[in-house]
Amino acid sequence: MERTFVMVKPDGVRRGLVGPILTRFEQKGFKLQDLKLMMIDRELAEQHYGEHRERPFFGELVSFLTSGKVCAMVWEGPNAIAGARLLIGQTNPANAAPGTIRGDFALEVSENIIHGSDSAESAGREIALFFGDAEEPDIPRFN
Ligand code: CMP
C-alpha cells in the first residue's frame, strides 16, 4: 500500500472543485486518510516548492499558493503516487488529456488546480510537511 500527498490549490478551492476532485479519487478506489482546508504561509509554500526555487516562476507560484485556502489530502492505495498523477494529468493543462482533472478543469500552467507528489521521496516529505511526521494520521482509521 502506498500513500501520496495531493493538494487542491487556491484556484480549485475558489472554483468549488474540491467535491468533484474528492469524488474522482474515491471513484477510482483510493482511500482518503487525512484532509484539511488551510491557508499556507510563505515559508510553507517555499519549503513545499523548494526544488523550483531557481525557476523564473517561483515568486508567482508562491504568491499564488498563498492567495487563498488550499485543501491538503493524503490518499492511500496500490500505486497511489503514480495513480494520482494519472488522475491529475500533465502539469500544463494545455497538454493534459480530457478525462484528467487538469484536462477537464484548467487552461493554464500557473493555475493548474491541483498538485500531486511526483515520487515516494516527495510524498513522504510533503505528507510530513503538511500533516506532521506521525506514521499514523491523527484521525482514527476505519478502513
Ligand atoms: P505542480 O505539479 O504543483 O508543481 C510545480 C508547479 O509549478 C506546477 O504544478 C505549476 O503550478 C507551477 N509551474 C510550472 N511551470 C510553470 C510556469 N511556466 N509558470 C507558472 N507556474 C508554473
CSV table of C-alpha atoms and ligand atoms in Angstrom, one decimal:
chain,number,residue,atom,x,y,z
A,1,MET,CA,0.0,0.0,0.0
A,2,GLU,CA,1.3,3.4,-0.9
A,3,ARG,CA,0.4,6.9,0.3
A,4,THR,CA,0.6,10.2,-1.7
A,5,PHE,CA,0.1,13.9,-0.9
A,6,VAL,CA,-2.5,15.8,-3.0
A,7,MET,CA,-3.4,19.4,-2.7
A,8,VAL,CA,-6.3,21.3,-4.3
A,9,LYS,CA,-4.7,24.8,-4.9
A,10,PRO,CA,-6.4,28.1,-4.2
A,11,ASP,CA,-7.9,28.3,-7.8
A,12,GLY,CA,-9.6,24.8,-7.3
A,13,VAL,CA,-10.9,25.8,-3.8
A,14,ARG,CA,-12.2,29.2,-5.1
A,15,ARG,CA,-14.0,27.5,-8.0
A,16,GLY,CA,-15.7,24.9,-5.9
A,17,LEU,CA,-13.8,21.9,-7.3
A,18,VAL,CA,-12.9,20.2,-4.0
A,19,GLY,CA,-16.1,18.0,-4.2
A,20,PRO,CA,-15.6,16.8,-7.8
A,21,ILE,CA,-11.9,16.1,-7.1
A,22,LEU,CA,-12.6,14.1,-4.0
A,23,THR,CA,-15.2,12.1,-6.0
A,24,ARG,CA,-12.7,11.2,-8.7
A,25,PHE,CA,-10.2,9.9,-6.2
A,26,GLU,CA,-12.9,8.0,-4.3
A,27,GLN,CA,-14.4,6.6,-7.5
A,28,LYS,CA,-11.0,5.3,-8.5
A,29,GLY,CA,-10.9,3.4,-5.2
A,30,PHE,CA,-8.2,5.4,-3.3
A,31,LYS,CA,-8.9,5.8,0.4
A,32,LEU,CA,-8.8,9.2,2.0
A,33,GLN,CA,-6.5,9.1,5.0
A,34,ASP,CA,-6.4,12.8,6.0
A,35,LEU,CA,-7.7,16.1,4.8
A,36,LYS,CA,-7.5,19.7,5.8
A,37,LEU,CA,-8.6,23.1,4.5
A,38,MET,CA,-5.9,25.6,5.3
A,39,MET,CA,-4.1,28.8,4.4
A,40,ILE,CA,-0.4,28.3,3.5
A,41,ASP,CA,2.1,30.8,4.7
A,42,ARG,CA,5.0,31.9,2.6
A,43,GLU,CA,7.5,29.8,4.5
A,44,LEU,CA,5.5,26.6,3.9
A,45,ALA,CA,4.9,27.4,0.2
A,46,GLU,CA,8.7,28.0,-0.2
A,47,GLN,CA,9.5,24.7,1.6
A,48,HIS,CA,7.0,22.7,-0.4
A,49,TYR,CA,8.2,24.1,-3.8
A,50,GLY,CA,11.9,24.3,-2.7
A,51,GLU,CA,13.1,22.4,-5.8
A,52,HIS,CA,11.7,25.2,-8.0
A,53,ARG,CA,13.4,28.0,-6.1
A,54,GLU,CA,15.6,29.0,-9.0
A,55,ARG,CA,12.9,28.9,-11.6
A,56,PRO,CA,11.6,32.2,-13.1
A,57,PHE,CA,8.1,31.5,-12.0
A,58,PHE,CA,8.9,30.7,-8.3
A,59,GLY,CA,7.8,34.1,-7.0
A,60,GLU,CA,4.5,33.9,-8.9
A,61,LEU,CA,4.0,30.3,-7.7
A,62,VAL,CA,4.5,31.2,-4.0
A,63,SER,CA,2.1,34.2,-4.3
A,64,PHE,CA,-0.5,32.1,-6.0
A,65,LEU,CA,-0.2,29.3,-3.4
A,66,THR,CA,-0.7,31.8,-0.5
A,67,SER,CA,-3.6,33.7,-2.2
A,68,GLY,CA,-6.4,31.6,-0.6
A,69,LYS,CA,-7.2,28.3,1.1
A,70,VAL,CA,-5.9,25.0,-0.2
A,71,CYS,CA,-7.3,21.6,0.5
A,72,ALA,CA,-4.4,19.2,1.6
A,73,MET,CA,-5.1,15.5,1.5
A,74,VAL,CA,-3.4,12.1,2.0
A,75,TRP,CA,-4.7,9.3,-0.3
A,76,GLU,CA,-3.8,5.6,0.0
A,77,GLY,CA,-3.9,2.7,-2.4
A,78,PRO,CA,-1.9,0.5,-4.6
A,79,ASN,CA,0.5,2.7,-6.7
A,80,ALA,CA,-1.2,5.7,-5.2
A,81,ILE,CA,1.6,8.1,-6.3
A,82,ALA,CA,1.6,7.3,-10.0
A,83,GLY,CA,-2.2,6.6,-10.0
A,84,ALA,CA,-2.9,10.1,-8.5
A,85,ARG,CA,-0.7,11.7,-11.2
A,86,LEU,CA,-2.6,9.8,-13.9
A,87,LEU,CA,-5.9,11.2,-12.5
A,88,ILE,CA,-4.4,14.7,-12.2
A,89,GLY,CA,-2.9,14.8,-15.8
A,90,GLN,CA,0.0,16.7,-17.3
A,91,THR,CA,1.4,19.7,-15.4
A,92,ASN,CA,0.4,22.1,-18.2
A,93,PRO,CA,-3.4,21.8,-18.6
A,94,ALA,CA,-2.9,22.7,-22.3
A,95,ASN,CA,-1.3,19.2,-22.7
A,96,ALA,CA,-3.5,17.4,-20.2
A,97,ALA,CA,-5.8,14.7,-21.7
A,98,PRO,CA,-9.6,15.2,-21.4
A,99,GLY,CA,-10.8,12.9,-18.6
A,100,THR,CA,-8.0,14.1,-16.3
A,101,ILE,CA,-8.6,16.7,-13.6
A,102,ARG,CA,-6.4,19.3,-15.3
A,103,GLY,CA,-7.6,18.3,-18.7
A,104,ASP,CA,-11.2,18.9,-17.7
A,105,PHE,CA,-10.9,21.8,-15.3
A,106,ALA,CA,-7.9,24.0,-16.2
A,107,LEU,CA,-6.4,26.0,-19.0
A,108,GLU,CA,-3.0,27.4,-17.8
A,109,VAL,CA,0.1,26.1,-16.1
A,110,SER,CA,0.1,28.9,-13.5
A,111,GLU,CA,-3.4,27.9,-12.3
A,112,ASN,CA,-3.5,24.2,-12.7
A,113,ILE,CA,-5.9,23.4,-9.9
A,114,ILE,CA,-4.1,20.6,-8.1
A,115,HIS,CA,-0.7,19.2,-7.0
A,116,GLY,CA,0.3,15.5,-6.6
A,117,SER,CA,3.6,14.1,-5.3
A,118,ASP,CA,5.9,13.0,-8.0
A,119,SER,CA,7.8,10.3,-6.2
A,120,ALA,CA,7.9,8.3,-2.9
A,121,GLU,CA,10.5,10.6,-1.5
A,122,SER,CA,8.4,13.7,-2.3
A,123,ALA,CA,5.3,12.0,-0.9
A,124,GLY,CA,7.0,11.3,2.4
A,125,ARG,CA,8.4,14.8,2.6
A,126,GLU,CA,5.2,16.6,1.6
A,127,ILE,CA,2.9,14.5,4.0
A,128,ALA,CA,5.3,15.3,6.8
A,129,LEU,CA,5.4,19.0,5.9
A,130,PHE,CA,1.6,19.3,5.9
A,131,PHE,CA,0.5,16.7,8.4
A,132,GLY,CA,3.4,16.1,10.6
A,133,ASP,CA,5.8,13.2,11.0
A,134,ALA,CA,3.4,10.8,12.7
A,135,GLU,CA,3.2,7.4,11.0
A,136,GLU,CA,-0.5,7.3,11.6
A,137,PRO,CA,-2.9,10.2,10.7
A,138,ASP,CA,-4.5,11.9,13.7
A,139,ILE,CA,-7.9,10.7,12.7
A,140,PRO,CA,-8.9,7.1,13.6
A,141,ARG,CA,-8.7,4.7,10.6
A,142,PHE,CA,-11.8,2.6,9.8
A,143,ASN,CA,-10.8,1.2,6.5
B,1,CMP,P1,2.8,21.3,-9.6
B,1,CMP,O1,2.5,20.0,-10.1
B,1,CMP,O2,2.2,21.8,-8.3
B,1,CMP,O3,4.4,21.5,-9.4
B,1,CMP,C1,5.1,22.7,-9.7
B,1,CMP,C2,4.2,23.8,-10.1
B,1,CMP,O4,4.9,24.9,-10.7
B,1,CMP,C3,3.3,23.3,-11.2
B,1,CMP,O5,2.3,22.4,-10.7
B,1,CMP,C4,2.7,24.6,-11.7
B,1,CMP,O6,1.7,25.1,-10.9
B,1,CMP,C5,3.9,25.6,-11.5
B,1,CMP,N1,4.5,25.9,-12.8
B,1,CMP,C6,5.2,25.1,-13.6
B,1,CMP,N2,5.6,25.7,-14.7
B,1,CMP,C7,5.1,27.0,-14.5
B,1,CMP,C8,5.2,28.2,-15.3
B,1,CMP,N3,5.9,28.2,-16.5
B,1,CMP,N4,4.6,29.3,-14.9
B,1,CMP,C9,4.0,29.3,-13.7
B,1,CMP,N5,3.9,28.2,-12.9
B,1,CMP,C10,4.4,27.1,-13.3
